[in-house]
Amino acid sequence: MMVVKITLRQSANCGGKGPLGWRAGSCGLLGSGGAPSPAPSASPTATRWLSRVTSVSAQQPPRQVQGLSERSRLPPRTLHDALSDARWPCLDPRPPVTPVRSAPQPQLDPEPEGDSDDSTALGTLEFTLLFDTDNSTLHCTAHRAKGLKPPASGSMDTFVKANLLPGASKASQLRTRTVRGTRGPVWEETLTYHGFTLQDARRKTLRLCVCEDPWLRRRRRAPPLGELRVPLRKLVPNRARSFDVCLERRRLTKRPKSLDTARGMSLYEQEVEAELASEERGRVLLSLCYSSQRGGLLVGVLRCAHLAPMDANGYSDPFVRLFLHPNTGRKSKYKTSVRKKTLNPEFNEEFFYAGPREELAQKTLLVSVWDYDLGTADDFIGGVQLSSRAGGERQQHWRECLGHSDRRLELWHPLDGAPLQLSD
């Protein structure tokens, strides 16, 4: 068995013919004893193989390969290493180094869709309430919200909506302007409820909702981002009170269609439903003044509040009719202008009834609120009658007006659902 031995010698300078500063030396044969023997005449195949190795090594220009600078100073230990360095100088014969990768950062779990134990998950709302008993008004000032939870759409165009419960939703619904593109909107806007009395403060609750504006994004109406409820019996009259309350999930309550189908309702709940049905007609603000200079009664129709909706769109087109009974032949019937699509109209119109004070004290003033319908009969919403024979605040308002000259008295009167009927 004969082994071919190739001796590689290093040149004086590193710029030899080989790519790593090595050049091919002599070629000899090793016998079985390991002593070199004279090289016999090489066969044509071996000659071509050796010349090909030498020519490939000579054609490669000397260059420094990244990753091989330290290895290039050591001679290859085998023929396989030498051929690898000669043919593929850009390949590193060392085993590849696996790059060290940083450990993946743990991903935060999304917040659950259900109720959260954290009370501030939905954000907070800052507002101020003031019950003005002198003017029978409730002022709700929405200041700002903090930490609102963005909806699935990512939009944060929000406004505050207020409702008085119990009562018709659209009759007591007020809202602020829309603040766009922020999780901490600032409104600084006051919502005012007119005709708010002490009885309302004892039994009603204010519901505030932070809602997303659907019209700016051309979407369907989205559920509120959060809501809160404040019992108004806790308010001190004529004293402002500030709140900073966490928002809660929307409370879904189903109202029975009729009292007959509500088998599970208690007697108390049925009485509450019946009471609400009679009280949701609304109220009217009237001013009375007997003018000594003109010799007659000035009746002012200022505004109405929380009227019952009579149209299919949930609103009414209200106007007010006045009638002084009995009719003595003079002009005794008046009516205001029509306010379109509202349940809280403002009129500020005044009418005059001539006559001495003693004669007016024997008469009755009928005030009725109607819903205007084009082409059909107008719908009756509610009414009230003032006279010396009436009871409660209605009688007191009428007597004090006629008992003092040139003194204007304003008072809210709840509307009765039954039509007013008087015989001549």
mmCIF file of C-alpha atoms in Angstrom, residues 29-390:
data_model
loop_
_atom_site.group_PDB
_atom_site.id
_atom_site.type_symbol
_atom_site.label_atom_id
_atom_site.label_comp_id
_atom_site.label_asym_id
_atom_site.label_seq_id
_atom_site.Cartn_x
_atom_site.Cartn_y
_atom_site.Cartn_z
ATOM 1 C CA LEU A 29 5.924 8.286 -1.487
ATOM 2 C CA LEU A 30 5.803 6.722 1.904
ATOM 3 C CA GLY A 31 6.271 3.031 2.090
ATOM 4 C CA SER A 32 5.070 0.724 4.732
ATOM 5 C CA GLY A 33 8.064 1.609 6.869
ATOM 6 C CA GLY A 34 7.392 5.328 6.783
ATOM 7 C CA ALA A 35 10.699 6.227 4.996
ATOM 8 C CA PRO A 36 10.316 8.390 1.996
ATOM 9 C CA SER A 37 11.010 6.731 -1.270
ATOM 10 C CA PRO A 38 11.955 8.430 -4.485
ATOM 11 C CA ALA A 39 9.024 9.683 -6.382
ATOM 12 C CA PRO A 40 8.278 7.478 -9.329
ATOM 13 C CA SER A 41 7.105 8.819 -12.596
ATOM 14 C CA ALA A 42 3.620 10.111 -11.929
ATOM 15 C CA SER A 43 0.785 8.887 -14.026
ATOM 16 C CA PRO A 44 -1.059 11.359 -16.283
ATOM 17 C CA THR A 45 -4.103 11.307 -13.955
ATOM 18 C CA ALA A 46 -2.098 12.118 -10.838
ATOM 19 C CA THR A 47 -0.201 14.816 -12.681
ATOM 20 C CA ARG A 48 -3.394 16.536 -13.735
ATOM 21 C CA TRP A 49 -4.804 16.287 -10.201
ATOM 22 C CA LEU A 50 -1.712 17.859 -8.624
ATOM 23 C CA SER A 51 -1.524 20.618 -11.208
ATOM 24 C CA ARG A 52 -5.191 21.444 -10.637
ATOM 25 C CA VAL A 53 -4.649 21.811 -6.881
ATOM 26 C CA THR A 54 -1.617 23.991 -7.432
ATOM 27 C CA SER A 55 -3.328 26.210 -10.022
ATOM 28 C CA VAL A 56 -6.381 26.767 -7.805
ATOM 29 C CA SER A 57 -4.166 27.768 -4.916
ATOM 30 C CA ALA A 58 -2.187 30.129 -7.087
ATOM 31 C CA GLN A 59 -5.199 31.888 -8.589
ATOM 32 C CA GLN A 60 -6.713 32.915 -5.242
ATOM 33 C CA PRO A 61 -5.592 36.447 -4.227
ATOM 34 C CA PRO A 62 -4.341 36.858 -0.696
ATOM 35 C CA ARG A 63 -7.029 38.399 1.517
ATOM 36 C CA GLN A 64 -8.004 38.472 5.135
ATOM 37 C CA VAL A 65 -11.204 36.555 5.835
ATOM 38 C CA GLN A 66 -13.266 37.515 8.838
ATOM 39 C CA GLY A 67 -13.303 34.690 11.313
ATOM 40 C CA LEU A 68 -10.114 33.056 9.906
ATOM 41 C CA SER A 69 -7.471 35.531 10.979
ATOM 42 C CA GLU A 70 -6.374 33.473 13.971
ATOM 43 C CA ARG A 71 -6.661 30.154 12.183
ATOM 44 C CA SER A 72 -4.675 31.334 9.158
ATOM 45 C CA ARG A 73 -1.481 31.442 11.220
ATOM 46 C CA LEU A 74 -1.584 27.682 11.797
ATOM 47 C CA PRO A 75 -0.877 25.172 9.038
ATOM 48 C CA PRO A 76 -3.644 22.752 8.074
ATOM 49 C CA ARG A 77 -3.170 19.409 9.670
ATOM 50 C CA THR A 78 -4.545 17.242 6.876
ATOM 51 C CA LEU A 79 -4.951 17.288 3.173
ATOM 52 C CA HIS A 80 -8.650 17.826 3.575
ATOM 53 C CA ASP A 81 -8.028 21.053 5.522
ATOM 54 C CA ALA A 82 -5.588 22.322 2.913
ATOM 55 C CA LEU A 83 -7.956 21.628 0.037
ATOM 56 C CA SER A 84 -10.785 23.297 1.922
ATOM 57 C CA ASP A 85 -8.730 26.421 2.539
ATOM 58 C CA ALA A 86 -7.592 26.528 -1.074
ATOM 59 C CA ARG A 87 -10.954 26.014 -2.735
ATOM 60 C CA TRP A 88 -13.323 27.814 -0.325
ATOM 61 C CA PRO A 89 -11.407 30.522 1.487
ATOM 62 C CA CYS A 90 -14.561 32.305 2.599
ATOM 63 C CA LEU A 91 -15.864 29.374 4.574
ATOM 64 C CA ASP A 92 -14.917 28.967 8.196
ATOM 65 C CA PRO A 93 -14.004 25.336 8.860
ATOM 66 C CA ARG A 94 -14.774 25.827 12.518
ATOM 67 C CA PRO A 95 -18.214 24.807 13.719
ATOM 68 C CA PRO A 96 -20.691 27.670 13.347
ATOM 69 C CA VAL A 97 -21.352 29.730 16.444
ATOM 70 C CA THR A 98 -25.017 29.959 17.340
ATOM 71 C CA PRO A 99 -25.899 33.603 18.041
ATOM 72 C CA VAL A 100 -27.155 34.277 21.522
ATOM 73 C CA ARG A 101 -30.713 35.506 21.433
ATOM 74 C CA SER A 102 -32.332 37.407 24.218
ATOM 75 C CA ALA A 103 -35.140 35.666 26.001
ATOM 76 C CA PRO A 104 -38.550 36.657 24.630
ATOM 77 C CA GLN A 105 -40.341 39.251 26.705
ATOM 78 C CA PRO A 106 -43.493 37.923 28.352
ATOM 79 C CA GLN A 107 -46.647 39.330 26.765
ATOM 80 C CA LEU A 108 -49.187 40.955 29.021
ATOM 81 C CA ASP A 109 -52.546 39.271 29.087
ATOM 82 C CA PRO A 110 -55.381 41.485 27.828
ATOM 83 C CA GLU A 111 -57.847 42.720 30.366
ATOM 84 C CA PRO A 112 -60.874 40.501 30.726
ATOM 85 C CA GLU A 113 -64.128 41.587 29.222
ATOM 86 C CA GLY A 114 -66.099 40.986 32.396
ATOM 87 C CA ASP A 115 -66.202 42.968 35.574
ATOM 88 C CA SER A 116 -62.842 43.722 37.077
ATOM 89 C CA ASP A 117 -61.936 43.699 40.730
ATOM 90 C CA ASP A 118 -60.149 46.981 40.219
ATOM 91 C CA SER A 119 -62.716 49.701 40.852
ATOM 92 C CA THR A 120 -60.876 52.158 38.599
ATOM 93 C CA ALA A 121 -60.777 49.856 35.547
ATOM 94 C CA LEU A 122 -63.380 51.961 33.702
ATOM 95 C CA GLY A 123 -62.076 55.343 34.841
ATOM 96 C CA THR A 124 -63.464 58.096 37.049
ATOM 97 C CA LEU A 125 -65.768 61.085 36.502
ATOM 98 C CA GLU A 126 -65.536 64.435 38.267
ATOM 99 C CA PHE A 127 -68.718 66.541 38.486
ATOM 100 C CA THR A 128 -70.556 69.019 40.725
ATOM 101 C CA LEU A 129 -74.254 69.141 41.679
ATOM 102 C CA LEU A 130 -76.211 72.178 42.878
ATOM 103 C CA PHE A 131 -79.911 72.206 43.795
ATOM 104 C CA ASP A 132 -81.217 75.791 43.497
ATOM 105 C CA THR A 133 -84.502 75.866 45.380
ATOM 106 C CA ASP A 134 -85.166 79.544 44.601
ATOM 107 C CA ASN A 135 -85.312 78.880 40.846
ATOM 108 C CA SER A 136 -86.359 75.188 41.067
ATOM 109 C CA THR A 137 -83.366 74.069 39.044
ATOM 110 C CA LEU A 138 -80.762 71.315 39.316
ATOM 111 C CA HIS A 139 -77.325 72.136 37.922
ATOM 112 C CA CYS A 140 -74.923 69.340 36.988
ATOM 113 C CA THR A 141 -71.449 70.481 35.919
ATOM 114 C CA ALA A 142 -69.358 67.807 34.193
ATOM 115 C CA HIS A 143 -65.694 68.651 34.742
ATOM 116 C CA ARG A 144 -63.502 65.834 33.425
ATOM 117 C CA ALA A 145 -62.944 62.093 33.207
ATOM 118 C CA LYS A 146 -59.728 60.205 33.920
ATOM 119 C CA GLY A 147 -58.397 56.810 32.861
ATOM 120 C CA LEU A 148 -61.194 55.884 30.489
ATOM 121 C CA LYS A 149 -60.945 52.394 29.082
ATOM 122 C CA PRO A 150 -60.813 52.577 25.262
ATOM 123 C CA PRO A 151 -63.477 50.581 23.415
ATOM 124 C CA ALA A 152 -62.737 47.841 20.917
ATOM 125 C CA SER A 153 -62.838 50.343 18.047
ATOM 126 C CA GLY A 154 -60.038 52.400 19.593
ATOM 127 C CA SER A 155 -62.014 55.632 19.366
ATOM 128 C CA MET A 156 -62.118 58.001 22.344
ATOM 129 C CA ASP A 157 -64.633 60.631 21.198
ATOM 130 C CA THR A 158 -66.723 60.948 24.347
ATOM 131 C CA PHE A 159 -69.541 62.974 25.903
ATOM 132 C CA VAL A 160 -71.566 62.860 29.132
ATOM 133 C CA LYS A 161 -75.281 62.019 29.091
ATOM 134 C CA ALA A 162 -77.561 62.715 32.078
ATOM 135 C CA ASN A 163 -80.975 61.273 32.965
ATOM 136 C CA LEU A 164 -83.359 61.638 35.893
ATOM 137 C CA LEU A 165 -84.765 58.346 37.165
ATOM 138 C CA PRO A 166 -87.554 57.427 37.324
ATOM 139 C CA GLY A 167 -89.070 59.210 34.368
ATOM 140 C CA ALA A 168 -89.211 59.278 30.595
ATOM 141 C CA SER A 169 -85.686 58.869 29.246
ATOM 142 C CA LYS A 170 -85.872 61.482 26.486
ATOM 143 C CA ALA A 171 -87.792 63.965 28.615
ATOM 144 C CA SER A 172 -84.943 64.240 31.133
ATOM 145 C CA GLN A 173 -82.034 63.475 28.826
ATOM 146 C CA LEU A 174 -79.293 66.092 28.568
ATOM 147 C CA ARG A 175 -75.789 65.801 27.141
ATOM 148 C CA THR A 176 -72.545 67.697 26.856
ATOM 149 C CA ARG A 177 -70.484 68.414 23.772
ATOM 150 C CA THR A 178 -68.148 65.760 22.365
ATOM 151 C CA VAL A 179 -64.427 65.853 23.195
ATOM 152 C CA ARG A 180 -62.334 63.969 20.653
ATOM 153 C CA GLY A 181 -59.228 61.809 20.829
ATOM 154 C CA THR A 182 -58.330 61.599 24.521
ATOM 155 C CA ARG A 183 -58.704 59.252 27.492
ATOM 156 C CA GLY A 184 -58.933 62.240 29.830
ATOM 157 C CA PRO A 185 -61.588 64.516 28.298
ATOM 158 C CA VAL A 186 -62.334 67.890 29.895
ATOM 159 C CA TRP A 187 -65.845 69.276 29.349
ATOM 160 C CA GLU A 188 -66.443 71.966 32.003
ATOM 161 C CA GLU A 189 -70.071 72.186 30.889
ATOM 162 C CA THR A 190 -73.208 72.657 33.019
ATOM 163 C CA LEU A 191 -76.437 70.764 32.379
ATOM 164 C CA THR A 192 -79.549 72.356 33.917
ATOM 165 C CA TYR A 193 -82.850 70.703 34.810
ATOM 166 C CA HIS A 194 -85.717 73.168 35.122
ATOM 167 C CA GLY A 195 -88.754 72.523 37.278
ATOM 168 C CA PHE A 196 -86.816 70.466 39.818
ATOM 169 C CA THR A 197 -88.642 70.547 43.135
ATOM 170 C CA LEU A 198 -88.077 69.225 46.646
ATOM 171 C CA GLN A 199 -90.294 66.244 45.878
ATOM 172 C CA ASP A 200 -88.054 65.370 42.949
ATOM 173 C CA ALA A 201 -84.975 65.580 45.157
ATOM 174 C CA ARG A 202 -86.477 63.127 47.654
ATOM 175 C CA ARG A 203 -87.399 60.395 45.195
ATOM 176 C CA LYS A 204 -85.242 60.774 42.082
ATOM 177 C CA THR A 205 -81.778 59.617 41.109
ATOM 178 C CA LEU A 206 -79.377 61.233 38.639
ATOM 179 C CA ARG A 207 -77.794 58.851 36.158
ATOM 180 C CA LEU A 208 -74.602 59.972 34.403
ATOM 181 C CA CYS A 209 -73.092 58.019 31.510
ATOM 182 C CA VAL A 210 -69.817 58.530 29.656
ATOM 183 C CA CYS A 211 -70.625 57.555 26.079
ATOM 184 C CA GLU A 212 -68.767 57.222 22.802
ATOM 185 C CA ASP A 213 -70.017 59.419 19.979
ATOM 186 C CA PRO A 214 -71.098 57.061 17.145
ATOM 187 C CA TRP A 215 -71.772 59.751 14.555
ATOM 188 C CA LEU A 216 -68.161 60.843 14.192
ATOM 189 C CA ARG A 217 -67.126 57.287 13.222
ATOM 190 C CA ARG A 218 -70.293 56.430 11.288
ATOM 191 C CA ARG A 219 -71.085 53.427 13.414
ATOM 192 C CA ARG A 220 -74.048 52.143 15.294
ATOM 193 C CA ARG A 221 -74.668 53.454 18.768
ATOM 194 C CA ALA A 222 -72.250 51.837 21.189
ATOM 195 C CA PRO A 223 -72.986 51.012 24.842
ATOM 196 C CA PRO A 224 -71.737 53.496 27.452
ATOM 197 C CA LEU A 225 -68.110 53.279 28.534
ATOM 198 C CA GLY A 226 -69.335 53.516 32.124
ATOM 199 C CA GLU A 227 -72.074 55.006 34.272
ATOM 200 C CA LEU A 228 -72.868 56.067 37.822
ATOM 201 C CA ARG A 229 -75.984 56.963 39.832
ATOM 202 C CA VAL A 230 -76.373 59.579 42.546
ATOM 203 C CA PRO A 231 -79.439 59.638 44.857
ATOM 204 C CA LEU A 232 -80.468 63.291 44.904
ATOM 205 C CA ARG A 233 -81.878 63.106 48.431
ATOM 206 C CA LYS A 234 -78.285 63.455 49.667
ATOM 207 C CA LEU A 235 -78.013 66.992 48.282
ATOM 208 C CA VAL A 236 -78.243 69.974 50.570
ATOM 209 C CA PRO A 237 -80.371 72.747 48.980
ATOM 210 C CA ASN A 238 -78.458 75.763 47.701
ATOM 211 C CA ARG A 239 -75.086 74.175 48.439
ATOM 212 C CA ALA A 240 -72.781 72.821 45.727
ATOM 213 C CA ARG A 241 -71.282 69.381 46.218
ATOM 214 C CA SER A 242 -68.364 67.956 44.225
ATOM 215 C CA PHE A 243 -67.970 64.285 43.318
ATOM 216 C CA ASP A 244 -65.114 62.125 42.004
ATOM 217 C CA VAL A 245 -66.723 58.726 41.449
ATOM 218 C CA CYS A 246 -65.535 55.554 39.712
ATOM 219 C CA LEU A 247 -67.547 54.478 36.694
ATOM 220 C CA GLU A 248 -69.400 51.174 36.737
ATOM 221 C CA ARG A 249 -70.770 48.763 34.194
ATOM 222 C CA ARG A 250 -74.138 49.532 32.657
ATOM 223 C CA ARG A 251 -77.067 48.153 34.599
ATOM 224 C CA LEU A 252 -79.475 46.299 32.342
ATOM 225 C CA THR A 253 -83.011 46.278 33.687
ATOM 226 C CA LYS A 254 -86.010 44.974 31.812
ATOM 227 C CA ARG A 255 -89.259 46.833 32.277
ATOM 228 C CA PRO A 256 -92.465 44.827 31.849
ATOM 229 C CA LYS A 257 -94.650 45.724 28.904
ATOM 230 C CA SER A 258 -97.748 45.916 31.041
ATOM 231 C CA LEU A 259 -98.716 45.313 34.614
ATOM 232 C CA ASP A 260 -100.866 42.336 33.590
ATOM 233 C CA THR A 261 -97.935 40.391 32.153
ATOM 234 C CA ALA A 262 -95.651 41.071 35.117
ATOM 235 C CA ARG A 263 -96.605 38.108 37.273
ATOM 236 C CA GLY A 264 -93.489 38.307 39.406
ATOM 237 C CA MET A 265 -93.954 41.956 40.372
ATOM 238 C CA SER A 266 -94.805 42.759 43.934
ATOM 239 C CA LEU A 267 -97.651 45.027 44.963
ATOM 240 C CA TYR A 268 -95.175 47.795 45.750
ATOM 241 C CA GLU A 269 -93.641 47.608 42.253
ATOM 242 C CA GLN A 270 -97.086 47.758 40.665
ATOM 243 C CA GLU A 271 -97.946 50.845 42.673
ATOM 244 C CA VAL A 272 -94.702 52.468 41.569
ATOM 245 C CA GLU A 273 -95.489 51.701 37.930
ATOM 246 C CA ALA A 274 -98.961 53.171 38.281
ATOM 247 C CA GLU A 275 -97.571 56.258 39.987
ATOM 248 C CA LEU A 276 -95.007 56.783 37.261
ATOM 249 C CA ALA A 277 -97.666 56.465 34.579
ATOM 250 C CA SER A 278 -99.600 59.330 36.152
ATOM 251 C CA GLU A 279 -96.579 61.539 36.849
ATOM 252 C CA GLU A 280 -94.864 61.350 33.488
ATOM 253 C CA ARG A 281 -97.158 63.958 31.911
ATOM 254 C CA GLY A 282 -94.727 66.797 32.690
ATOM 255 C CA ARG A 283 -95.024 70.228 34.326
ATOM 256 C CA VAL A 284 -95.448 73.843 33.318
ATOM 257 C CA LEU A 285 -93.943 77.046 34.714
ATOM 258 C CA LEU A 286 -96.495 79.872 34.975
ATOM 259 C CA SER A 287 -96.138 83.471 36.132
ATOM 260 C CA LEU A 288 -99.120 85.479 37.415
ATOM 261 C CA CYS A 289 -99.254 89.216 38.039
ATOM 262 C CA TYR A 290 -102.193 91.572 38.522
ATOM 263 C CA SER A 291 -101.360 94.890 36.873
ATOM 264 C CA SER A 292 -103.004 97.875 38.551
ATOM 265 C CA GLN A 293 -102.037 100.185 35.679
ATOM 266 C CA ARG A 294 -103.656 98.055 32.989
ATOM 267 C CA GLY A 295 -106.457 96.774 35.191
ATOM 268 C CA GLY A 296 -106.125 93.098 34.469
ATOM 269 C CA LEU A 297 -104.233 89.826 34.915
ATOM 270 C CA LEU A 298 -100.944 89.062 33.171
ATOM 271 C CA VAL A 299 -100.411 85.338 32.595
ATOM 272 C CA GLY A 300 -96.959 84.239 31.453
ATOM 273 C CA VAL A 301 -96.235 80.806 29.979
ATOM 274 C CA LEU A 302 -92.501 80.460 30.509
ATOM 275 C CA ARG A 303 -91.607 76.846 29.808
ATOM 276 C CA CYS A 304 -92.502 73.182 30.213
ATOM 277 C CA ALA A 305 -90.364 70.309 31.430
ATOM 278 C CA HIS A 306 -90.364 66.500 31.184
ATOM 279 C CA LEU A 307 -93.385 66.330 28.893
ATOM 280 C CA ALA A 308 -94.765 62.957 27.868
ATOM 281 C CA PRO A 309 -93.716 61.919 24.332
ATOM 282 C CA MET A 310 -96.697 61.679 21.992
ATOM 283 C CA ASP A 311 -95.057 61.089 18.585
ATOM 284 C CA ALA A 312 -93.478 57.946 17.180
ATOM 285 C CA ASN A 313 -90.007 59.484 17.285
ATOM 286 C CA GLY A 314 -90.170 59.738 21.069
ATOM 287 C CA TYR A 315 -90.772 63.505 21.137
ATOM 288 C CA SER A 316 -93.672 65.953 20.911
ATOM 289 C CA ASP A 317 -94.458 69.231 19.161
ATOM 290 C CA PRO A 318 -95.947 71.038 22.178
ATOM 291 C CA PHE A 319 -97.900 74.228 22.530
ATOM 292 C CA VAL A 320 -100.020 75.662 25.403
ATOM 293 C CA ARG A 321 -103.652 76.765 25.421
ATOM 294 C CA LEU A 322 -105.163 79.190 27.948
ATOM 295 C CA PHE A 323 -108.855 79.562 28.760
ATOM 296 C CA LEU A 324 -110.446 81.766 31.417
ATOM 297 C CA HIS A 325 -113.770 80.266 32.567
ATOM 298 C CA PRO A 326 -116.581 81.266 32.524
ATOM 299 C CA ASN A 327 -116.497 83.173 29.289
ATOM 300 C CA THR A 328 -118.064 86.636 29.624
ATOM 301 C CA GLY A 329 -117.897 87.495 25.930
ATOM 302 C CA ARG A 330 -114.447 89.026 26.027
ATOM 303 C CA LYS A 331 -111.404 87.384 24.548
ATOM 304 C CA SER A 332 -110.573 84.568 26.923
ATOM 305 C CA LYS A 333 -108.746 82.007 24.764
ATOM 306 C CA TYR A 334 -105.056 82.124 23.830
ATOM 307 C CA LYS A 335 -102.413 79.718 22.664
ATOM 308 C CA THR A 336 -98.665 79.853 22.306
ATOM 309 C CA SER A 337 -96.537 79.036 19.304
ATOM 310 C CA VAL A 338 -95.512 75.441 18.557
ATOM 311 C CA ARG A 339 -92.088 74.147 19.562
ATOM 312 C CA LYS A 340 -90.938 71.336 17.300
ATOM 313 C CA LYS A 341 -89.528 68.008 18.482
ATOM 314 C CA THR A 342 -88.858 68.704 22.140
ATOM 315 C CA LEU A 343 -90.007 67.584 25.560
ATOM 316 C CA ASN A 344 -88.631 70.643 27.372
ATOM 317 C CA PRO A 345 -89.961 73.623 25.401
ATOM 318 C CA GLU A 346 -89.314 77.235 26.298
ATOM 319 C CA PHE A 347 -92.025 79.760 25.352
ATOM 320 C CA ASN A 348 -91.633 82.996 27.351
ATOM 321 C CA GLU A 349 -94.967 84.344 26.098
ATOM 322 C CA GLU A 350 -97.352 86.559 28.053
ATOM 323 C CA PHE A 351 -101.110 87.101 27.736
ATOM 324 C CA PHE A 352 -103.511 89.645 29.283
ATOM 325 C CA TYR A 353 -107.005 89.191 30.759
ATOM 326 C CA ALA A 354 -108.828 92.457 31.551
ATOM 327 C CA GLY A 355 -111.148 92.724 34.523
ATOM 328 C CA PRO A 356 -111.366 93.866 38.125
ATOM 329 C CA ARG A 357 -109.669 91.836 40.829
ATOM 330 C CA GLU A 358 -112.916 90.783 42.516
ATOM 331 C CA GLU A 359 -114.354 89.460 39.259
ATOM 332 C CA LEU A 360 -111.227 87.492 38.383
ATOM 333 C CA ALA A 361 -111.203 85.867 41.807
ATOM 334 C CA GLN A 362 -114.455 84.056 40.906
ATOM 335 C CA LYS A 363 -113.099 82.576 37.703
ATOM 336 C CA THR A 364 -110.915 79.614 36.817
ATOM 337 C CA LEU A 365 -107.855 79.632 34.578
ATOM 338 C CA LEU A 366 -107.412 76.453 32.556
ATOM 339 C CA VAL A 367 -103.926 75.743 31.195
ATOM 340 C CA SER A 368 -103.483 72.737 28.890
ATOM 341 C CA VAL A 369 -100.486 71.425 26.935
ATOM 342 C CA TRP A 370 -101.015 69.807 23.537
ATOM 343 C CA ASP A 371 -99.002 67.998 20.897
ATOM 344 C CA TYR A 372 -99.477 69.533 17.465
ATOM 345 C CA ASP A 373 -100.294 67.101 14.651
ATOM 346 C CA LEU A 374 -100.598 68.200 11.052
ATOM 347 C CA GLY A 375 -103.804 67.017 9.372
ATOM 348 C CA THR A 376 -105.115 65.202 12.456
ATOM 349 C CA ALA A 377 -106.479 66.156 15.864
ATOM 350 C CA ASP A 378 -103.950 67.453 18.380
ATOM 351 C CA ASP A 379 -102.990 65.122 21.210
ATOM 352 C CA PHE A 380 -103.641 66.147 24.793
ATOM 353 C CA ILE A 381 -100.537 65.907 26.996
ATOM 354 C CA GLY A 382 -101.718 67.330 30.318
ATOM 355 C CA GLY A 383 -103.310 70.289 32.028
ATOM 356 C CA VAL A 384 -103.762 72.247 35.236
ATOM 357 C CA GLN A 385 -106.462 74.618 36.545
ATOM 358 C CA LEU A 386 -105.936 77.564 38.892
ATOM 359 C CA SER A 387 -108.775 79.016 40.955
ATOM 360 C CA SER A 388 -109.806 79.889 44.479
ATOM 361 C CA ARG A 389 -111.583 76.513 44.663
ATOM 362 C CA ALA A 390 -108.522 74.479 43.683
#
